[in-house]
Structure formats: structure tokens, C-alpha cells
mmCIF file with all atom_site columns, C-alpha atoms in Angstrom:
data_model
loop_
_atom_site.group_PDB
_atom_site.id
_atom_site.type_symbol
_atom_site.label_atom_id
_atom_site.label_alt_id
_atom_site.label_comp_id
_atom_site.label_asym_id
_atom_site.label_entity_id
_atom_site.label_seq_id
_atom_site.pdbx_PDB_ins_code
_atom_site.Cartn_x
_atom_site.Cartn_y
_atom_site.Cartn_z
_atom_site.occupancy
_atom_site.B_iso_or_equiv
_atom_site.pdbx_formal_charge
_atom_site.auth_seq_id
_atom_site.auth_comp_id
_atom_site.auth_asym_id
_atom_site.auth_atom_id
_atom_site.pdbx_PDB_model_num
ATOM 1   C CA . MET W 1 1   ? 0.000   0.000  0.000  1.00 0.00 ? 1   MET W CA 1
ATOM 2   C CA . PRO W 1 2   ? 1.464   3.380  -0.919 1.00 0.00 ? 2   PRO W CA 1
ATOM 3   C CA . PRO W 1 3   ? 2.046   5.790  1.956  1.00 0.00 ? 3   PRO W CA 1
ATOM 4   C CA . LYS W 1 4   ? -0.599  8.446  2.591  1.00 0.00 ? 4   LYS W CA 1
ATOM 5   C CA . GLN W 1 5   ? 0.536   11.808 1.272  1.00 0.00 ? 5   GLN W CA 1
ATOM 6   C CA . ARG W 1 6   ? 0.333   14.571 3.853  1.00 0.00 ? 6   ARG W CA 1
ATOM 7   C CA . LYS W 1 7   ? 1.448   18.129 3.322  1.00 0.00 ? 7   LYS W CA 1
ATOM 8   C CA . ILE W 1 8   ? 2.359   20.175 6.366  1.00 0.00 ? 8   ILE W CA 1
ATOM 9   C CA . ALA W 1 9   ? 3.236   23.862 6.402  1.00 0.00 ? 9   ALA W CA 1
ATOM 10  C CA . LEU W 1 10  ? 5.576   25.335 9.008  1.00 0.00 ? 10  LEU W CA 1
ATOM 11  C CA . MET W 1 11  ? 4.753   28.954 9.631  1.00 0.00 ? 11  MET W CA 1
ATOM 12  C CA . GLY W 1 12  ? 6.007   31.607 11.995 1.00 0.00 ? 12  GLY W CA 1
ATOM 13  C CA . TYR W 1 13  ? 8.014   34.780 12.357 1.00 0.00 ? 13  TYR W CA 1
ATOM 14  C CA . ARG W 1 14  ? 11.546  34.882 10.951 1.00 0.00 ? 14  ARG W CA 1
ATOM 15  C CA . SER W 1 15  ? 14.331  33.200 12.891 1.00 0.00 ? 15  SER W CA 1
ATOM 16  C CA . VAL W 1 16  ? 12.058  31.128 15.123 1.00 0.00 ? 16  VAL W CA 1
ATOM 17  C CA . GLY W 1 17  ? 13.673  27.937 13.829 1.00 0.00 ? 17  GLY W CA 1
ATOM 18  C CA . LYS W 1 18  ? 11.270  26.644 11.162 1.00 0.00 ? 18  LYS W CA 1
ATOM 19  C CA . SER W 1 19  ? 14.108  25.531 8.895  1.00 0.00 ? 19  SER W CA 1
ATOM 20  C CA . SER W 1 20  ? 16.118  24.133 11.799 1.00 0.00 ? 20  SER W CA 1
ATOM 21  C CA . LEU W 1 21  ? 13.117  22.044 12.860 1.00 0.00 ? 21  LEU W CA 1
ATOM 22  C CA . SER W 1 22  ? 12.522  20.835 9.290  1.00 0.00 ? 22  SER W CA 1
ATOM 23  C CA . ILE W 1 23  ? 16.152  19.873 8.721  1.00 0.00 ? 23  ILE W CA 1
ATOM 24  C CA . GLN W 1 24  ? 16.467  18.268 12.140 1.00 0.00 ? 24  GLN W CA 1
ATOM 25  C CA . PHE W 1 25  ? 13.371  16.179 11.421 1.00 0.00 ? 25  PHE W CA 1
ATOM 26  C CA . VAL W 1 26  ? 14.271  15.186 7.875  1.00 0.00 ? 26  VAL W CA 1
ATOM 27  C CA . GLU W 1 27  ? 18.068  14.900 8.040  1.00 0.00 ? 27  GLU W CA 1
ATOM 28  C CA . GLY W 1 28  ? 18.687  14.499 11.739 1.00 0.00 ? 28  GLY W CA 1
ATOM 29  C CA . GLN W 1 29  ? 21.086  17.414 11.985 1.00 0.00 ? 29  GLN W CA 1
ATOM 30  C CA . PHE W 1 30  ? 21.050  20.899 13.430 1.00 0.00 ? 30  PHE W CA 1
ATOM 31  C CA . VAL W 1 31  ? 21.794  23.705 11.026 1.00 0.00 ? 31  VAL W CA 1
ATOM 32  C CA . ASP W 1 32  ? 22.441  26.933 12.834 1.00 0.00 ? 32  ASP W CA 1
ATOM 33  C CA . SER W 1 33  ? 23.011  29.410 10.062 1.00 0.00 ? 33  SER W CA 1
ATOM 34  C CA . TYR W 1 34  ? 20.472  29.069 7.357  1.00 0.00 ? 34  TYR W CA 1
ATOM 35  C CA . ASP W 1 35  ? 19.484  31.460 4.609  1.00 0.00 ? 35  ASP W CA 1
ATOM 36  C CA . PRO W 1 36  ? 16.235  33.172 5.448  1.00 0.00 ? 36  PRO W CA 1
ATOM 37  C CA . THR W 1 37  ? 14.042  30.804 3.583  1.00 0.00 ? 37  THR W CA 1
ATOM 38  C CA . ILE W 1 38  ? 12.457  31.723 0.353  1.00 0.00 ? 38  ILE W CA 1
ATOM 39  C CA . GLU W 1 39  ? 10.467  28.556 0.680  1.00 0.00 ? 39  GLU W CA 1
ATOM 40  C CA . ASN W 1 40  ? 11.664  25.033 0.819  1.00 0.00 ? 40  ASN W CA 1
ATOM 41  C CA . THR W 1 41  ? 9.967   21.680 0.652  1.00 0.00 ? 41  THR W CA 1
ATOM 42  C CA . PHE W 1 42  ? 11.297  18.644 2.437  1.00 0.00 ? 42  PHE W CA 1
ATOM 43  C CA . SER W 1 43  ? 9.994   15.126 2.228  1.00 0.00 ? 43  SER W CA 1
ATOM 44  C CA . LYS W 1 44  ? 10.215  12.192 4.586  1.00 0.00 ? 44  LYS W CA 1
ATOM 45  C CA . ILE W 1 45  ? 8.465   8.878  5.026  1.00 0.00 ? 45  ILE W CA 1
ATOM 46  C CA . VAL W 1 46  ? 7.303   8.305  8.588  1.00 0.00 ? 46  VAL W CA 1
ATOM 47  C CA . ARG W 1 47  ? 5.353   5.609  10.330 1.00 0.00 ? 47  ARG W CA 1
ATOM 48  C CA . VAL W 1 48  ? 2.664   6.607  12.798 1.00 0.00 ? 48  VAL W CA 1
ATOM 49  C CA . ARG W 1 49  ? 0.473   4.021  14.493 1.00 0.00 ? 49  ARG W CA 1
ATOM 50  C CA . GLY W 1 50  ? 1.488   1.401  11.934 1.00 0.00 ? 50  GLY W CA 1
ATOM 51  C CA . GLU W 1 51  ? 0.649   3.554  8.931  1.00 0.00 ? 51  GLU W CA 1
ATOM 52  C CA . GLU W 1 52  ? 3.132   4.993  6.492  1.00 0.00 ? 52  GLU W CA 1
ATOM 53  C CA . TYR W 1 53  ? 2.959   8.634  5.551  1.00 0.00 ? 53  TYR W CA 1
ATOM 54  C CA . GLU W 1 54  ? 4.925   10.536 2.992  1.00 0.00 ? 54  GLU W CA 1
ATOM 55  C CA . VAL W 1 55  ? 5.217   13.896 4.670  1.00 0.00 ? 55  VAL W CA 1
ATOM 56  C CA . GLY W 1 56  ? 5.850   16.933 2.532  1.00 0.00 ? 56  GLY W CA 1
ATOM 57  C CA . LEU W 1 57  ? 7.059   19.782 4.716  1.00 0.00 ? 57  LEU W CA 1
ATOM 58  C CA . VAL W 1 58  ? 6.590   23.262 3.366  1.00 0.00 ? 58  VAL W CA 1
ATOM 59  C CA . ASP W 1 59  ? 9.109   25.405 5.192  1.00 0.00 ? 59  ASP W CA 1
ATOM 60  C CA . THR W 1 60  ? 7.700   28.861 4.549  1.00 0.00 ? 60  THR W CA 1
ATOM 61  C CA . ALA W 1 61  ? 9.538   32.157 4.485  1.00 0.00 ? 61  ALA W CA 1
ATOM 62  C CA . GLY W 1 62  ? 9.087   33.932 7.817  1.00 0.00 ? 62  GLY W CA 1
ATOM 63  C CA . GLN W 1 63  ? 5.843   35.832 8.130  1.00 0.00 ? 63  GLN W CA 1
ATOM 64  C CA . ASP W 1 64  ? 5.246   39.116 9.872  1.00 0.00 ? 64  ASP W CA 1
ATOM 65  C CA . GLU W 1 65  ? 2.093   41.039 10.639 1.00 0.00 ? 65  GLU W CA 1
ATOM 66  C CA . TYR W 1 66  ? 2.119   42.578 7.165  1.00 0.00 ? 66  TYR W CA 1
ATOM 67  C CA . SER W 1 67  ? 2.634   39.481 5.069  1.00 0.00 ? 67  SER W CA 1
ATOM 68  C CA . ILE W 1 68  ? -0.320  38.581 3.002  1.00 0.00 ? 68  ILE W CA 1
ATOM 69  C CA . PHE W 1 69  ? -1.252  34.993 3.674  1.00 0.00 ? 69  PHE W CA 1
ATOM 70  C CA . PRO W 1 70  ? -0.373  33.270 0.386  1.00 0.00 ? 70  PRO W CA 1
ATOM 71  C CA . THR W 1 71  ? -3.277  31.272 -1.013 1.00 0.00 ? 71  THR W CA 1
ATOM 72  C CA . GLN W 1 72  ? -1.051  28.294 -1.715 1.00 0.00 ? 72  GLN W CA 1
ATOM 73  C CA . TYR W 1 73  ? -0.736  27.793 2.038  1.00 0.00 ? 73  TYR W CA 1
ATOM 74  C CA . SER W 1 74  ? -4.440  27.118 2.294  1.00 0.00 ? 74  SER W CA 1
ATOM 75  C CA . LEU W 1 75  ? -4.619  24.708 -0.646 1.00 0.00 ? 75  LEU W CA 1
ATOM 76  C CA . ASP W 1 76  ? -3.446  21.103 -0.449 1.00 0.00 ? 76  ASP W CA 1
ATOM 77  C CA . ILE W 1 77  ? -2.083  21.642 3.048  1.00 0.00 ? 77  ILE W CA 1
ATOM 78  C CA . HIS W 1 78  ? -3.339  19.064 5.512  1.00 0.00 ? 78  HIS W CA 1
ATOM 79  C CA . GLY W 1 79  ? -1.938  20.502 8.715  1.00 0.00 ? 79  GLY W CA 1
ATOM 80  C CA . TYR W 1 80  ? 0.017   23.423 10.099 1.00 0.00 ? 80  TYR W CA 1
ATOM 81  C CA . VAL W 1 81  ? 2.848   23.807 12.535 1.00 0.00 ? 81  VAL W CA 1
ATOM 82  C CA . LEU W 1 82  ? 2.876   27.341 13.921 1.00 0.00 ? 82  LEU W CA 1
ATOM 83  C CA . VAL W 1 83  ? 6.237   28.083 15.465 1.00 0.00 ? 83  VAL W CA 1
ATOM 84  C CA . TYR W 1 84  ? 7.303   30.815 17.858 1.00 0.00 ? 84  TYR W CA 1
ATOM 85  C CA . SER W 1 85  ? 10.485  31.191 19.825 1.00 0.00 ? 85  SER W CA 1
ATOM 86  C CA . ILE W 1 86  ? 10.214  31.048 23.625 1.00 0.00 ? 86  ILE W CA 1
ATOM 87  C CA . ASN W 1 87  ? 12.616  33.996 23.810 1.00 0.00 ? 87  ASN W CA 1
ATOM 88  C CA . SER W 1 88  ? 10.618  36.311 21.539 1.00 0.00 ? 88  SER W CA 1
ATOM 89  C CA . VAL W 1 89  ? 7.374   38.059 22.446 1.00 0.00 ? 89  VAL W CA 1
ATOM 90  C CA . LYS W 1 90  ? 7.141   39.344 18.879 1.00 0.00 ? 90  LYS W CA 1
ATOM 91  C CA . SER W 1 91  ? 7.179   35.824 17.448 1.00 0.00 ? 91  SER W CA 1
ATOM 92  C CA . PHE W 1 92  ? 4.424   34.828 19.894 1.00 0.00 ? 92  PHE W CA 1
ATOM 93  C CA . GLU W 1 93  ? 2.274   37.746 18.725 1.00 0.00 ? 93  GLU W CA 1
ATOM 94  C CA . ILE W 1 94  ? 2.950   36.862 15.089 1.00 0.00 ? 94  ILE W CA 1
ATOM 95  C CA . VAL W 1 95  ? 1.726   33.235 15.432 1.00 0.00 ? 95  VAL W CA 1
ATOM 96  C CA . GLN W 1 96  ? -1.575  34.612 16.667 1.00 0.00 ? 96  GLN W CA 1
ATOM 97  C CA . ILE W 1 97  ? -1.863  36.847 13.608 1.00 0.00 ? 97  ILE W CA 1
ATOM 98  C CA . ILE W 1 98  ? -0.931  33.927 11.333 1.00 0.00 ? 98  ILE W CA 1
ATOM 99  C CA . TYR W 1 99  ? -3.564  31.782 13.031 1.00 0.00 ? 99  TYR W CA 1
ATOM 100 C CA . ASP W 1 100 ? -6.287  34.376 12.414 1.00 0.00 ? 100 ASP W CA 1
ATOM 101 C CA . LYS W 1 101 ? -5.243  34.754 8.777  1.00 0.00 ? 101 LYS W CA 1
ATOM 102 C CA . LEU W 1 102 ? -5.188  30.976 8.436  1.00 0.00 ? 102 LEU W CA 1
ATOM 103 C CA . LEU W 1 103 ? -8.781  30.634 9.602  1.00 0.00 ? 103 LEU W CA 1
ATOM 104 C CA . ASP W 1 104 ? -9.846  33.455 7.287  1.00 0.00 ? 104 ASP W CA 1
ATOM 105 C CA . MET W 1 105 ? -8.131  31.795 4.332  1.00 0.00 ? 105 MET W CA 1
ATOM 106 C CA . THR W 1 106 ? -9.255  28.226 4.917  1.00 0.00 ? 106 THR W CA 1
ATOM 107 C CA . GLY W 1 107 ? -12.699 29.206 6.121  1.00 0.00 ? 107 GLY W CA 1
ATOM 108 C CA . LYS W 1 108 ? -12.497 26.316 8.553  1.00 0.00 ? 108 LYS W CA 1
ATOM 109 C CA . VAL W 1 109 ? -12.984 26.483 12.283 1.00 0.00 ? 109 VAL W CA 1
ATOM 110 C CA . ASN W 1 110 ? -10.968 23.388 13.020 1.00 0.00 ? 110 ASN W CA 1
ATOM 111 C CA . VAL W 1 111 ? -7.727  23.245 11.159 1.00 0.00 ? 111 VAL W CA 1
ATOM 112 C CA . PRO W 1 112 ? -5.189  20.618 12.286 1.00 0.00 ? 112 PRO W CA 1
ATOM 113 C CA . ILE W 1 113 ? -2.603  22.771 14.053 1.00 0.00 ? 113 ILE W CA 1
ATOM 114 C CA . VAL W 1 114 ? 0.295   22.173 16.369 1.00 0.00 ? 114 VAL W CA 1
ATOM 115 C CA . LEU W 1 115 ? 1.606   25.223 18.197 1.00 0.00 ? 115 LEU W CA 1
ATOM 116 C CA . VAL W 1 116 ? 5.324   24.911 18.852 1.00 0.00 ? 116 VAL W CA 1
ATOM 117 C CA . GLY W 1 117 ? 7.420   26.933 21.262 1.00 0.00 ? 117 GLY W CA 1
ATOM 118 C CA . ASN W 1 118 ? 10.934  26.381 19.909 1.00 0.00 ? 118 ASN W CA 1
ATOM 119 C CA . LYS W 1 119 ? 14.399  27.097 21.350 1.00 0.00 ? 119 LYS W CA 1
ATOM 120 C CA . THR W 1 120 ? 13.876  25.601 24.815 1.00 0.00 ? 120 THR W CA 1
ATOM 121 C CA . ASP W 1 121 ? 17.677  25.350 24.975 1.00 0.00 ? 121 ASP W CA 1
ATOM 122 C CA . LEU W 1 122 ? 17.647  29.143 25.501 1.00 0.00 ? 122 LEU W CA 1
ATOM 123 C CA . HIS W 1 123 ? 15.787  28.794 28.796 1.00 0.00 ? 123 HIS W CA 1
ATOM 124 C CA . MET W 1 124 ? 17.810  31.630 30.368 1.00 0.00 ? 124 MET W CA 1
ATOM 125 C CA . GLU W 1 125 ? 16.283  33.981 27.792 1.00 0.00 ? 125 GLU W CA 1
ATOM 126 C CA . ARG W 1 126 ? 12.750  32.607 28.033 1.00 0.00 ? 126 ARG W CA 1
ATOM 127 C CA . VAL W 1 127 ? 10.029  35.257 27.952 1.00 0.00 ? 127 VAL W CA 1
ATOM 128 C CA . ILE W 1 128 ? 7.031   33.108 26.966 1.00 0.00 ? 128 ILE W CA 1
ATOM 129 C CA . SER W 1 129 ? 6.122   30.527 29.590 1.00 0.00 ? 129 SER W CA 1
ATOM 130 C CA . ALA W 1 130 ? 5.007   27.034 28.646 1.00 0.00 ? 130 ALA W CA 1
ATOM 131 C CA . GLU W 1 131 ? 1.766   27.904 30.397 1.00 0.00 ? 131 GLU W CA 1
ATOM 132 C CA . GLU W 1 132 ? 1.136   30.856 28.030 1.00 0.00 ? 132 GLU W CA 1
ATOM 133 C CA . GLY W 1 133 ? 1.848   28.652 25.032 1.00 0.00 ? 133 GLY W CA 1
ATOM 134 C CA . ARG W 1 134 ? -0.486  25.942 26.291 1.00 0.00 ? 134 ARG W CA 1
ATOM 135 C CA . ARG W 1 135 ? -3.227  28.468 27.029 1.00 0.00 ? 135 ARG W CA 1
ATOM 136 C CA . LEU W 1 136 ? -3.022  29.846 23.494 1.00 0.00 ? 136 LEU W CA 1
ATOM 137 C CA . ALA W 1 137 ? -3.100  26.356 21.969 1.00 0.00 ? 137 ALA W CA 1
ATOM 138 C CA . ASP W 1 138 ? -6.079  25.422 24.142 1.00 0.00 ? 138 ASP W CA 1
ATOM 139 C CA . SER W 1 139 ? -7.961  28.505 22.971 1.00 0.00 ? 139 SER W CA 1
ATOM 140 C CA . TRP W 1 140 ? -7.406  27.254 19.401 1.00 0.00 ? 140 TRP W CA 1
ATOM 141 C CA . LYS W 1 141 ? -8.160  23.615 20.335 1.00 0.00 ? 141 LYS W CA 1
ATOM 142 C CA . ALA W 1 142 ? -4.697  22.914 18.959 1.00 0.00 ? 142 ALA W CA 1
ATOM 143 C CA . ALA W 1 143 ? -1.938  20.633 20.189 1.00 0.00 ? 143 ALA W CA 1
ATOM 144 C CA . PHE W 1 144 ? 1.027   22.242 21.956 1.00 0.00 ? 144 PHE W CA 1
ATOM 145 C CA . LEU W 1 145 ? 4.682   21.257 22.241 1.00 0.00 ? 145 LEU W CA 1
ATOM 146 C CA . GLU W 1 146 ? 7.896   22.914 23.281 1.00 0.00 ? 146 GLU W CA 1
ATOM 147 C CA . THR W 1 147 ? 10.972  21.881 21.359 1.00 0.00 ? 147 THR W CA 1
ATOM 148 C CA . SER W 1 148 ? 14.614  22.513 20.746 1.00 0.00 ? 148 SER W CA 1
ATOM 149 C CA . ALA W 1 149 ? 15.782  21.979 17.178 1.00 0.00 ? 149 ALA W CA 1
ATOM 150 C CA . LYS W 1 150 ? 19.314  22.393 18.463 1.00 0.00 ? 150 LYS W CA 1
ATOM 151 C CA . GLN W 1 151 ? 19.078  19.598 21.022 1.00 0.00 ? 151 GLN W CA 1
ATOM 152 C CA . ASN W 1 152 ? 16.643  17.590 18.894 1.00 0.00 ? 152 ASN W CA 1
ATOM 153 C CA . GLU W 1 153 ? 14.128  17.685 21.712 1.00 0.00 ? 153 GLU W CA 1
ATOM 154 C CA . ALA W 1 154 ? 10.576  16.664 20.774 1.00 0.00 ? 154 ALA W CA 1
ATOM 155 C CA . VAL W 1 155 ? 11.226  17.468 17.100 1.00 0.00 ? 155 VAL W CA 1
ATOM 156 C CA . GLY W 1 156 ? 9.832   14.145 15.845 1.00 0.00 ? 156 GLY W CA 1
ATOM 157 C CA . ASP W 1 157 ? 6.867   14.568 18.195 1.00 0.00 ? 157 ASP W CA 1
ATOM 158 C CA . ILE W 1 158 ? 5.770   17.681 16.302 1.00 0.00 ? 158 ILE W CA 1
ATOM 159 C CA . PHE W 1 159 ? 5.190   15.687 13.153 1.00 0.00 ? 159 PHE W CA 1
ATOM 160 C CA . THR W 1 160 ? 3.675   12.647 14.848 1.00 0.00 ? 160 THR W CA 1
ATOM 161 C CA . THR W 1 161 ? 1.295   15.016 16.633 1.00 0.00 ? 161 THR W CA 1
ATOM 162 C CA . VAL W 1 162 ? 0.330   16.945 13.505 1.00 0.00 ? 162 VAL W CA 1
ATOM 163 C CA . LEU W 1 163 ? -0.296  13.668 11.620 1.00 0.00 ? 163 LEU W CA 1
ATOM 164 C CA . ASN W 1 164 ? -2.535  12.511 14.468 1.00 0.00 ? 164 ASN W CA 1
ATOM 165 C CA . GLU W 1 165 ? -4.381  15.848 14.374 1.00 0.00 ? 165 GLU W CA 1
ATOM 166 C CA . ILE W 1 166 ? -4.873  15.535 10.607 1.00 0.00 ? 166 ILE W CA 1
ATOM 167 C CA . GLU W 1 167 ? -6.251  12.008 10.939 1.00 0.00 ? 167 GLU W CA 1
ATOM 168 C CA . ARG W 1 168 ? -8.556  13.119 13.732 1.00 0.00 ? 168 ARG W CA 1
ATOM 169 C CA . ALA W 1 169 ? -9.843  16.011 11.592 1.00 0.00 ? 169 ALA W CA 1
ATOM 170 C CA . ASN W 1 170 ? -10.476 13.503 8.801  1.00 0.00 ? 170 ASN W CA 1
ATOM 171 C CA . GLY W 1 171 ? -12.420 11.343 11.234 1.00 0.00 ? 171 GLY W CA 1
ATOM 172 C CA . ASN W 1 172 ? -9.894  8.515  11.022 1.00 0.00 ? 172 ASN W CA 1
ATOM 173 C CA . VAL W 1 173 ? -8.984  8.374  14.678 1.00 0.00 ? 173 VAL W CA 1
ATOM 174 C CA . GLN W 1 174 ? -11.260 6.672  17.114 1.00 0.00 ? 174 GLN W CA 1
ATOM 175 C CA . GLU W 1 175 ? -11.442 8.895  20.168 1.00 0.00 ? 175 GLU W CA 1
ATOM 176 C CA . LYS W 1 176 ? -11.203 6.927  23.350 1.00 0.00 ? 176 LYS W CA 1
ATOM 177 C CA . SER W 1 177 ? -14.819 6.585  24.281 1.00 0.00 ? 177 SER W CA 1
ATOM 178 C CA . ALA W 1 178 ? -16.043 6.510  27.817 1.00 0.00 ? 178 ALA W CA 1
ATOM 179 C CA . CYS W 1 179 ? -18.566 3.782  27.111 1.00 0.00 ? 179 CYS W CA 1
ATOM 180 C CA . VAL W 1 180 ? -18.548 0.944  29.538 1.00 0.00 ? 180 VAL W CA 1
ATOM 181 C CA . ILE W 1 181 ? -20.319 -2.243 28.588 1.00 0.00 ? 181 ILE W CA 1
ATOM 182 C CA . SER W 1 182 ? -21.326 -4.070 31.700 1.00 0.00 ? 182 SER W CA 1
#
């Protein structure tokens, strides 16, 4: 059986580590200096819950509050990873703007999204608490993770989580039901 094709877009303010997360996930290495991305697509086959997925990662150029949300990011994209840096208030504000634009563009209320607070290795410079990140994700009904591309912490989890969110949105995941048959 061919793997399921899933396209995932990484979005966020510049320098939050979108490319570092993509490269860490796909190639297993940390790239510190990376050209501000025009846009790059990576591909990797992953196995989640016994199913194979061919994941296409669209590593977008950094967005700011003025970027127009490109239409191509609302077409053929199955799920989104919205990344901010735990040491940047600006990047945290920008993900919220991106999220609003995303909902406007897709016209959907529930879009499979994982909110990622990256750069946990810079904990001395942290300005956004995990609690704030979680609260924001909860308000979106999105999944939330904190990661470090540099230390390869929870990087794979981002993509496993987004694939699970996509399947759930497609109705392919049986929620644990609370039914008890006595």
C-alpha cells in the first residue's frame, strides 16, 4: 500500500527555527546558520500508528504582521505547525496573527494545528512561559509542544502530533470513548 501523502506547512516569524526544525526532522542534523528561507519543501516517510505517511514539509519564508497569507498555504495543506520562539514576544504575537489569517483563508474552524514553542535550549532567555503557550493552543483547540531543534528535543513529536491531528480532523482516529459495557 502506498504511503498516505500529507502536506504540512511550518509557519512563523523569521528566525524562530522553522528551517532548523525541518532539517532536524528530515536529516537528523542541526543547522544553525540558514538562509532566510524563500520557501523550501522537504519530504520524509514516517510511520505513525502502523501507517506509512509521505510527509511533505513546506518550510515557509518567515511571516510578519504585514505578510499577506499566500493562497497556496491554504490549498493542499493538511496541517500546520505554527512556530514561535520562547525567547521572543514578537514571534508569539505573530503566530496569533498567522492563526487568524489561516482561519480566514481556509474558512475552517478546526484546522489541524500544532503550536510549537521552539528554542527551549535558551531557557535563560525565556520570555514566553510554557503555560502561556499551552493556554493559546487550548484557545485554538490545537496541540502544543515545546521543542529545541538544536538539542533535537521533541522534534519528531511535532510531526507525529500533527499527523494525528490531521487524521482526527479527517475522522480517522477513534477517540477513546467513555462507554462501559457491563
